[in-house]
């Protein structure tokens, strides 16, 4: 599953993974992501931190309450404080 509010990045990652024959579901915000986590049970989540409605930190905490699915963070600005926070 790919979760990102940037449609260009979302579609680029989706196309790349589908070219390798992966089944990909996508969400544009955290609330949609949580609905898909429950219904799709993804094997991997690629998750943007900064999103509307429900940010990546909250999505991650909620996912961790129910699953240990691997999560890969994506950041628009790796110099931000969010990068330092995600490294901890």
Coordinates of C-alpha atoms in Angstrom, one line a residue:
X1 CA 0.0 0.0 0.0
X2 CA 1.2 3.5 -0.8
X3 CA -0.1 6.5 1.2
X4 CA 0.8 10.0 -0.1
X5 CA -1.2 13.2 -0.7
X6 CA 1.1 14.1 -3.6
X7 CA -0.6 12.5 -6.6
X8 CA 2.5 12.7 -8.8
X9 CA 4.6 10.8 -6.3
X10 CA 1.8 8.4 -5.5
X11 CA 1.3 7.5 -9.2
X12 CA 5.0 7.3 -9.9
X13 CA 5.6 4.7 -7.1
X14 CA 2.4 2.9 -8.0
X15 CA 3.5 2.6 -11.7
X16 CA 6.9 1.4 -10.8
X17 CA 5.6 -1.3 -8.5
X18 CA 2.9 -2.4 -10.8
X19 CA 5.5 -2.7 -13.6
X20 CA 7.2 -5.3 -11.4
X21 CA 3.8 -7.0 -11.1
X22 CA 3.0 -6.1 -7.5
X23 CA -0.6 -5.5 -6.5
X24 CA -0.8 -1.9 -5.2
X25 CA -3.5 -0.1 -3.4
X26 CA -3.2 3.6 -2.8
X27 CA -4.6 6.2 -0.4
X28 CA -4.4 10.0 -0.5
X29 CA -4.7 10.7 3.2
X30 CA -4.5 8.9 6.6
X31 CA -8.2 8.2 7.0
X32 CA -8.4 6.5 3.7
X33 CA -5.2 4.6 4.5
X34 CA -6.7 3.2 7.8
X35 CA -9.8 2.0 5.9
X36 CA -7.6 0.2 3.5
X37 CA -5.4 -1.3 6.2
X38 CA -8.5 -3.0 7.7
X39 CA -9.9 -4.1 4.4
X40 CA -6.8 -5.0 2.4
X41 CA -4.3 -6.2 5.0
X42 CA -1.2 -5.0 3.1
X43 CA 2.1 -6.8 3.3
X44 CA 4.0 -3.4 3.2
X45 CA 3.0 0.2 3.7
X46 CA 4.9 3.1 2.1
X47 CA 3.8 6.1 4.2
X48 CA 4.2 9.8 3.8
X49 CA 4.5 11.6 7.1
X50 CA 2.9 15.0 6.2
X51 CA -0.7 14.4 5.0
X52 CA -4.1 16.0 5.6
X53 CA -6.8 14.6 7.9
X54 CA -4.6 12.1 9.6
X55 CA -0.9 12.4 9.4
X56 CA 1.6 9.5 9.0
X57 CA 2.6 9.5 12.6
X58 CA -0.9 8.8 13.7
X59 CA -1.5 6.2 11.0
X60 CA 1.7 4.4 12.1
X61 CA 0.6 4.4 15.7
X62 CA -2.8 3.0 14.8
X63 CA -1.4 0.4 12.5
X64 CA 1.0 -0.7 15.2
X65 CA -1.9 -1.4 17.5
X66 CA -3.1 -4.1 15.2
X67 CA -0.2 -5.2 13.0
X68 CA 3.6 -5.4 12.6
X69 CA 3.4 -4.9 8.9
X70 CA 6.7 -3.2 7.6
X71 CA 6.3 0.6 7.1
X72 CA 8.6 2.6 4.9
X73 CA 8.5 6.4 5.5
X74 CA 8.6 8.9 2.7
X75 CA 9.6 12.5 3.4
X76 CA 9.3 15.6 1.2
X77 CA 12.1 17.3 3.0
X78 CA 14.8 15.0 4.6
X79 CA 16.2 18.0 6.4
X80 CA 13.1 18.5 8.4
X81 CA 12.5 17.7 12.1
X82 CA 10.2 14.9 10.9
X83 CA 13.3 13.1 9.5
X84 CA 15.1 13.2 12.8
X85 CA 12.0 12.0 14.6
X86 CA 11.5 9.1 12.2
X87 CA 15.1 8.0 12.7
X88 CA 14.5 7.4 16.5

